[in-house]
PDB file of C-alpha atoms in Angstrom:
ATOM      1  CA  MET A  14       0.168  -0.100  -0.218  1.00  0.00           C
ATOM      2  CA  THR A  15       1.113   3.538  -0.726  1.00  0.00           C
ATOM      3  CA  GLY A  16       1.124   6.066   1.747  1.00  0.00           C
ATOM      4  CA  ILE A  17       0.938   9.684   2.319  1.00  0.00           C
ATOM      5  CA  ARG A  18       4.017  12.120   2.052  1.00  0.00           C
ATOM      6  CA  VAL A  19       3.743  15.145   4.530  1.00  0.00           C
ATOM      7  CA  HIS A  20       5.380  18.557   4.087  1.00  0.00           C
ATOM      8  CA  ILE A  21       6.178  21.108   6.658  1.00  0.00           C
ATOM      9  CA  PRO A  22       6.095  24.653   4.879  1.00  0.00           C
ATOM     10  CA  THR A  23       8.482  27.096   6.326  1.00  0.00           C
ATOM     11  CA  THR A  24       9.293  30.730   5.158  1.00  0.00           C
ATOM     12  CA  GLU A  25      12.510  29.301   3.127  1.00  0.00           C
ATOM     13  CA  GLY A  26      10.507  26.561   1.069  1.00  0.00           C
ATOM     14  CA  PRO A  27       8.818  23.187   2.272  1.00  0.00           C
ATOM     15  CA  SER A  28      10.393  20.570   4.127  1.00  0.00           C
ATOM     16  CA  GLU A  29       9.583  16.671   3.356  1.00  0.00           C
ATOM     17  CA  ILE A  30       9.196  14.496   6.484  1.00  0.00           C
ATOM     18  CA  GLN A  31      11.444  11.671   5.476  1.00  0.00           C
ATOM     19  CA  ARG A  32      11.414   9.481   8.088  1.00  0.00           C
ATOM     20  CA  ILE A  33      10.070   8.720  11.610  1.00  0.00           C
ATOM     21  CA  THR A  34      12.136   6.286  13.839  1.00  0.00           C
ATOM     22  CA  LEU A  35      11.377   4.960  17.101  1.00  0.00           C
ATOM     23  CA  GLU A  36      14.348   5.816  19.549  1.00  0.00           C
ATOM     24  CA  ASP A  37      15.442   4.436  23.183  1.00  0.00           C
ATOM     25  CA  PRO A  38      13.150   6.112  25.652  1.00  0.00           C
ATOM     26  CA  ASP A  39      16.081   7.275  27.427  1.00  0.00           C
ATOM     27  CA  VAL A  40      17.450   9.447  24.766  1.00  0.00           C
ATOM     28  CA  ARG A  41      15.827  12.768  23.941  1.00  0.00           C
ATOM     29  CA  SER A  42      13.747  13.148  20.489  1.00  0.00           C
ATOM     30  CA  VAL A  43      15.718  14.876  17.931  1.00  0.00           C
ATOM     31  CA  VAL A  44      14.791  16.461  14.383  1.00  0.00           C
ATOM     32  CA  CYS A  45      17.650  15.781  12.033  1.00  0.00           C
ATOM     33  CA  LEU A  46      18.505  17.237   8.352  1.00  0.00           C
ATOM     34  CA  ASP A  47      18.384  14.393   5.833  1.00  0.00           C
ATOM     35  CA  GLY A  48      19.270  11.481   7.411  1.00  0.00           C
ATOM     36  CA  LYS A  49      22.590  12.856   8.808  1.00  0.00           C
ATOM     37  CA  ALA A  50      24.050  13.208  12.190  1.00  0.00           C
ATOM     38  CA  VAL A  51      22.996  17.068  12.248  1.00  0.00           C
ATOM     39  CA  ALA A  52      20.337  18.051  14.949  1.00  0.00           C
ATOM     40  CA  LEU A  53      18.258  20.974  13.835  1.00  0.00           C
ATOM     41  CA  PRO A  54      17.776  24.174  16.360  1.00  0.00           C
ATOM     42  CA  ILE A  55      14.193  22.783  16.953  1.00  0.00           C
ATOM     43  CA  SER A  56      15.326  19.839  18.409  1.00  0.00           C
ATOM     44  CA  ALA A  57      14.403  20.696  22.215  1.00  0.00           C
ATOM     45  CA  ASP A  58      11.007  21.944  20.989  1.00  0.00           C
ATOM     46  CA  TYR A  59      10.297  18.606  19.304  1.00  0.00           C
ATOM     47  CA  ASP A  60      11.248  16.599  22.358  1.00  0.00           C
ATOM     48  CA  ALA A  61       9.238  18.922  24.685  1.00  0.00           C
ATOM     49  CA  PHE A  62       6.381  18.235  21.959  1.00  0.00           C
ATOM     50  CA  VAL A  63       6.838  14.569  22.225  1.00  0.00           C
ATOM     51  CA  ARG A  64       7.459  13.584  25.952  1.00  0.00           C
ATOM     52  CA  ALA A  65       5.134  13.770  28.774  1.00  0.00           C
ATOM     53  CA  PRO A  66       4.013  15.808  30.658  1.00  0.00           C
ATOM     54  CA  THR A  67       4.293  18.674  28.083  1.00  0.00           C
ATOM     55  CA  GLY A  68       4.296  16.617  24.994  1.00  0.00           C
ATOM     56  CA  VAL A  69       1.377  15.311  22.860  1.00  0.00           C
ATOM     57  CA  ILE A  70       2.857  12.318  20.697  1.00  0.00           C
ATOM     58  CA  GLU A  71       4.058  10.217  23.731  1.00  0.00           C
ATOM     59  CA  ALA A  72       0.174  10.813  25.178  1.00  0.00           C
ATOM     60  CA  GLY A  73      -1.283  10.052  21.820  1.00  0.00           C
ATOM     61  CA  PHE A  74       0.953   7.169  20.621  1.00  0.00           C
ATOM     62  CA  GLY A  75       2.491   5.768  23.375  1.00  0.00           C
ATOM     63  CA  HIS A  76       6.458   6.118  22.780  1.00  0.00           C
ATOM     64  CA  SER A  77       8.603   8.915  24.464  1.00  0.00           C
ATOM     65  CA  ALA A  78      11.379   9.460  21.933  1.00  0.00           C
ATOM     66  CA  PHE A  79      11.616   9.508  18.269  1.00  0.00           C
ATOM     67  CA  ARG A  80      14.085  10.363  15.438  1.00  0.00           C
ATOM     68  CA  LEU A  81      12.337  12.646  12.926  1.00  0.00           C
ATOM     69  CA  ASP A  82      14.352  13.256   9.516  1.00  0.00           C
ATOM     70  CA  VAL A  83      13.534  16.357   7.163  1.00  0.00           C
ATOM     71  CA  SER A  84      14.635  17.093   4.065  1.00  0.00           C
ATOM     72  CA  GLN A  85      15.366  20.990   4.592  1.00  0.00           C
ATOM     73  CA  GLU A  86      16.310  23.020   7.710  1.00  0.00           C
ATOM     74  CA  ILE A  87      13.698  24.099  10.104  1.00  0.00           C
ATOM     75  CA  THR A  88      15.311  26.540  12.294  1.00  0.00           C
ATOM     76  CA  GLU A  89      12.761  28.336  14.416  1.00  0.00           C
ATOM     77  CA  GLY A  90       9.250  28.584  15.569  1.00  0.00           C
ATOM     78  CA  LEU A  91       6.434  25.856  16.443  1.00  0.00           C
ATOM     79  CA  SER A  92       4.409  26.047  13.029  1.00  0.00           C
ATOM     80  CA  TRP A  93       5.819  22.325  12.374  1.00  0.00           C
ATOM     81  CA  GLN A  94       4.283  20.807  15.133  1.00  0.00           C
ATOM     82  CA  LEU A  95       0.839  20.113  13.060  1.00  0.00           C
ATOM     83  CA  ALA A  96       2.568  18.396  10.590  1.00  0.00           C
ATOM     84  CA  ALA A  97       4.773  16.533  13.039  1.00  0.00           C
ATOM     85  CA  TYR A  98       1.546  15.488  14.701  1.00  0.00           C
ATOM     86  CA  ALA A  99      -0.111  14.273  11.238  1.00  0.00           C
ATOM     87  CA  ALA A 100       3.124  12.446  10.342  1.00  0.00           C
ATOM     88  CA  HIS A 101       3.342  10.481  13.691  1.00  0.00           C
ATOM     89  CA  ALA A 102      -0.618   9.469  13.186  1.00  0.00           C
ATOM     90  CA  LEU A 103       0.031   8.293   9.807  1.00  0.00           C
ATOM     91  CA  HIS A 104       3.426   6.531  10.823  1.00  0.00           C
ATOM     92  CA  ALA A 105       1.398   4.899  14.022  1.00  0.00           C
ATOM     93  CA  ALA A 106      -1.080   3.637  10.961  1.00  0.00           C
ATOM     94  CA  ASP A 107       1.590   2.537   8.698  1.00  0.00           C
ATOM     95  CA  ARG A 108       0.572   4.964   6.044  1.00  0.00           C
ATOM     96  CA  LEU A 109       3.493   7.565   6.135  1.00  0.00           C
ATOM     97  CA  ALA A 110       5.184   7.524   2.815  1.00  0.00           C
ATOM     98  CA  MET A 111       9.101   7.623   4.106  1.00  0.00           C
ATOM     99  CA  ARG A 112      11.727   8.562   2.264  1.00  0.00           C
ATOM    100  CA  GLU A 113      12.237   7.078  -1.213  1.00  0.00           C
ATOM    101  CA  GLN A 114       8.606   4.916  -0.653  1.00  0.00           C
ATOM    102  CA  ALA A 115       5.639   5.849  -3.043  1.00  0.00           C
ATOM    103  CA  ALA A 116       2.912   7.969  -2.127  1.00  0.00           C
ATOM    104  CA  HIS A 117      -0.313   8.301  -3.304  1.00  0.00           C
ATOM    105  CA  ARG A 118      -1.343  11.689  -1.762  1.00  0.00           C
ATOM    106  CA  VAL A 119       0.707  14.626  -0.185  1.00  0.00           C
ATOM    107  CA  ILE A 120      -0.559  16.901   2.798  1.00  0.00           C
ATOM    108  CA  TRP A 121       1.168  20.263   3.471  1.00  0.00           C
ATOM    109  CA  LEU A 122       0.313  21.458   7.042  1.00  0.00           C
ATOM    110  CA  THR A 123       1.177  24.225   9.035  1.00  0.00           C
ATOM    111  CA  GLY A 124      -0.235  25.074  12.725  1.00  0.00           C
ATOM    112  CA  GLU A 125       1.055  24.946  16.150  1.00  0.00           C
ATOM    113  CA  VAL A 126      -0.714  21.953  18.464  1.00  0.00           C
ATOM    114  CA  ASP A 127      -1.421  22.798  22.010  1.00  0.00           C
ATOM    115  CA  CYS A 128      -1.832  20.253  25.029  1.00  0.00           C
ATOM    116  CA  ALA A 129      -5.727  19.454  23.972  1.00  0.00           C
ATOM    117  CA  LEU A 130      -5.128  19.196  20.250  1.00  0.00           C
ATOM    118  CA  ASN A 131      -6.265  22.702  19.343  1.00  0.00           C
ATOM    119  CA  ILE A 132      -4.835  24.056  16.365  1.00  0.00           C
ATOM    120  CA  ARG A 133      -3.333  27.564  16.784  1.00  0.00           C
ATOM    121  CA  PRO A 134      -2.690  30.037  14.124  1.00  0.00           C
ATOM    122  CA  VAL A 135       0.641  30.721  12.979  1.00  0.00           C
ATOM    123  CA  ARG A 136       2.828  33.606  11.185  1.00  0.00           C
ATOM    124  CA  HIS A 137       3.890  33.879   7.429  1.00  0.00           C
ATOM    125  CA  VAL A 138       1.590  31.488   6.115  1.00  0.00           C
ATOM    126  CA  ALA A 139       1.188  33.625   3.049  1.00  0.00           C
ATOM    127  CA  ARG A 140       5.087  33.251   2.516  1.00  0.00           C
ATOM    128  CA  LYS A 141       5.081  29.685   3.244  1.00  0.00           C
ATOM    129  CA  LEU A 142       2.440  29.239   0.382  1.00  0.00           C
ATOM    130  CA  ARG A 143       4.479  31.278  -2.086  1.00  0.00           C
ATOM    131  CA  GLN A 144       7.524  29.808  -1.202  1.00  0.00           C
ATOM    132  CA  SER A 145       5.760  26.212  -1.659  1.00  0.00           C
ATOM    133  CA  GLY A 146       4.873  27.408  -5.149  1.00  0.00           C
ATOM    134  CA  ARG A 147       7.401  25.042  -7.490  1.00  0.00           C
ATOM    135  CA  LEU A 148       6.243  22.093  -5.074  1.00  0.00           C
ATOM    136  CA  ILE A 149       2.741  22.691  -5.776  1.00  0.00           C
ATOM    137  CA  ALA A 150       3.236  23.168  -9.419  1.00  0.00           C
ATOM    138  CA  ASP A 151       5.679  20.056  -9.517  1.00  0.00           C
ATOM    139  CA  LEU A 152       3.065  17.861  -7.738  1.00  0.00           C
ATOM    140  CA  ALA A 153       0.320  19.277  -9.910  1.00  0.00           C
ATOM    141  CA  ALA A 154       2.207  18.298 -13.310  1.00  0.00           C
ATOM    142  CA  ALA A 155       2.616  15.004 -11.862  1.00  0.00           C
ATOM    143  CA  GLY A 156      -1.375  14.314 -11.066  1.00  0.00           C
ATOM    144  CA  MET A 157      -0.369  13.878  -7.331  1.00  0.00           C
ATOM    145  CA  PRO A 158      -3.315  14.983  -5.070  1.00  0.00           C
ATOM    146  CA  LEU A 159      -2.350  17.551  -2.743  1.00  0.00           C
ATOM    147  CA  THR A 160      -4.124  18.811   0.309  1.00  0.00           C
ATOM    148  CA  ILE A 161      -3.149  22.177   2.295  1.00  0.00           C
ATOM    149  CA  TYR A 162      -4.425  22.409   6.004  1.00  0.00           C
ATOM    150  CA  ILE A 163      -3.914  25.869   7.436  1.00  0.00           C
ATOM    151  CA  PRO A 164      -5.375  27.235  10.695  1.00  0.00           C
ATOM    152  CA  ARG A 165      -9.120  28.676  10.587  1.00  0.00           C
ATOM    153  CA  GLU A 166      -7.676  31.837  11.875  1.00  0.00           C
ATOM    154  CA  ASN A 167      -4.933  32.356   9.205  1.00  0.00           C
ATOM    155  CA  HIS A 168      -7.703  32.080   6.258  1.00  0.00           C
ATOM    156  CA  ALA A 169      -8.013  36.087   6.258  1.00  0.00           C
ATOM    157  CA  GLU A 170      -4.608  36.702   5.133  1.00  0.00           C
ATOM    158  CA  LEU A 171      -4.943  34.531   2.064  1.00  0.00           C
ATOM    159  CA  ASP A 172      -5.873  36.738  -0.825  1.00  0.00           C
ATOM    160  CA  ASP A 173      -6.545  35.617  -4.444  1.00  0.00           C
ATOM    161  CA  GLU A 174      -3.163  37.104  -5.576  1.00  0.00           C
ATOM    162  CA  THR A 175      -1.181  35.155  -2.905  1.00  0.00           C
ATOM    163  CA  LEU A 176      -3.166  32.192  -4.222  1.00  0.00           C
ATOM    164  CA  LEU A 177      -2.420  32.414  -7.558  1.00  0.00           C
ATOM    165  CA  ALA A 178       1.166  33.131  -7.006  1.00  0.00           C
ATOM    166  CA  ALA A 179       1.261  29.832  -5.086  1.00  0.00           C
ATOM    167  CA  GLY A 180      -0.510  28.069  -7.971  1.00  0.00           C
ATOM    168  CA  ILE A 181      -3.608  27.381  -6.255  1.00  0.00           C
TER     169      ILE A 181
END
């Protein structure tokens, strides 16, 4: 069965979630760049997002430490949380298309996730969409379905010009 590929939009362009690996619960969760031994600056925030008592991943999926590999750097903010949560849910259901696995759909998600799993608004959504224009065009040319998830509170900042610039 083919899976779903997950992209985290950033102000510099989209970053694909390439792999999620369960780690020993005695180590901290980490976000790494492209399968390398390079921990990204958001790793401490990711560990807090995963591990109880602050994290929602351990509560939802029963494990307390992961390695998350992404294709492009993510240096700051919390807007990656919704995509990371979705990737963990897909991983738990054995539906995440990891690096070099076939996918039948792509999802692009931005949003902060609070402890009650509410989706909170984030900054720079219009810029993230514009920076994802090439990805959107490439997926459309390949006939690959793409679903974009944006917090409801961010919808007002998206005008026709922004959507057209992103290829939507």
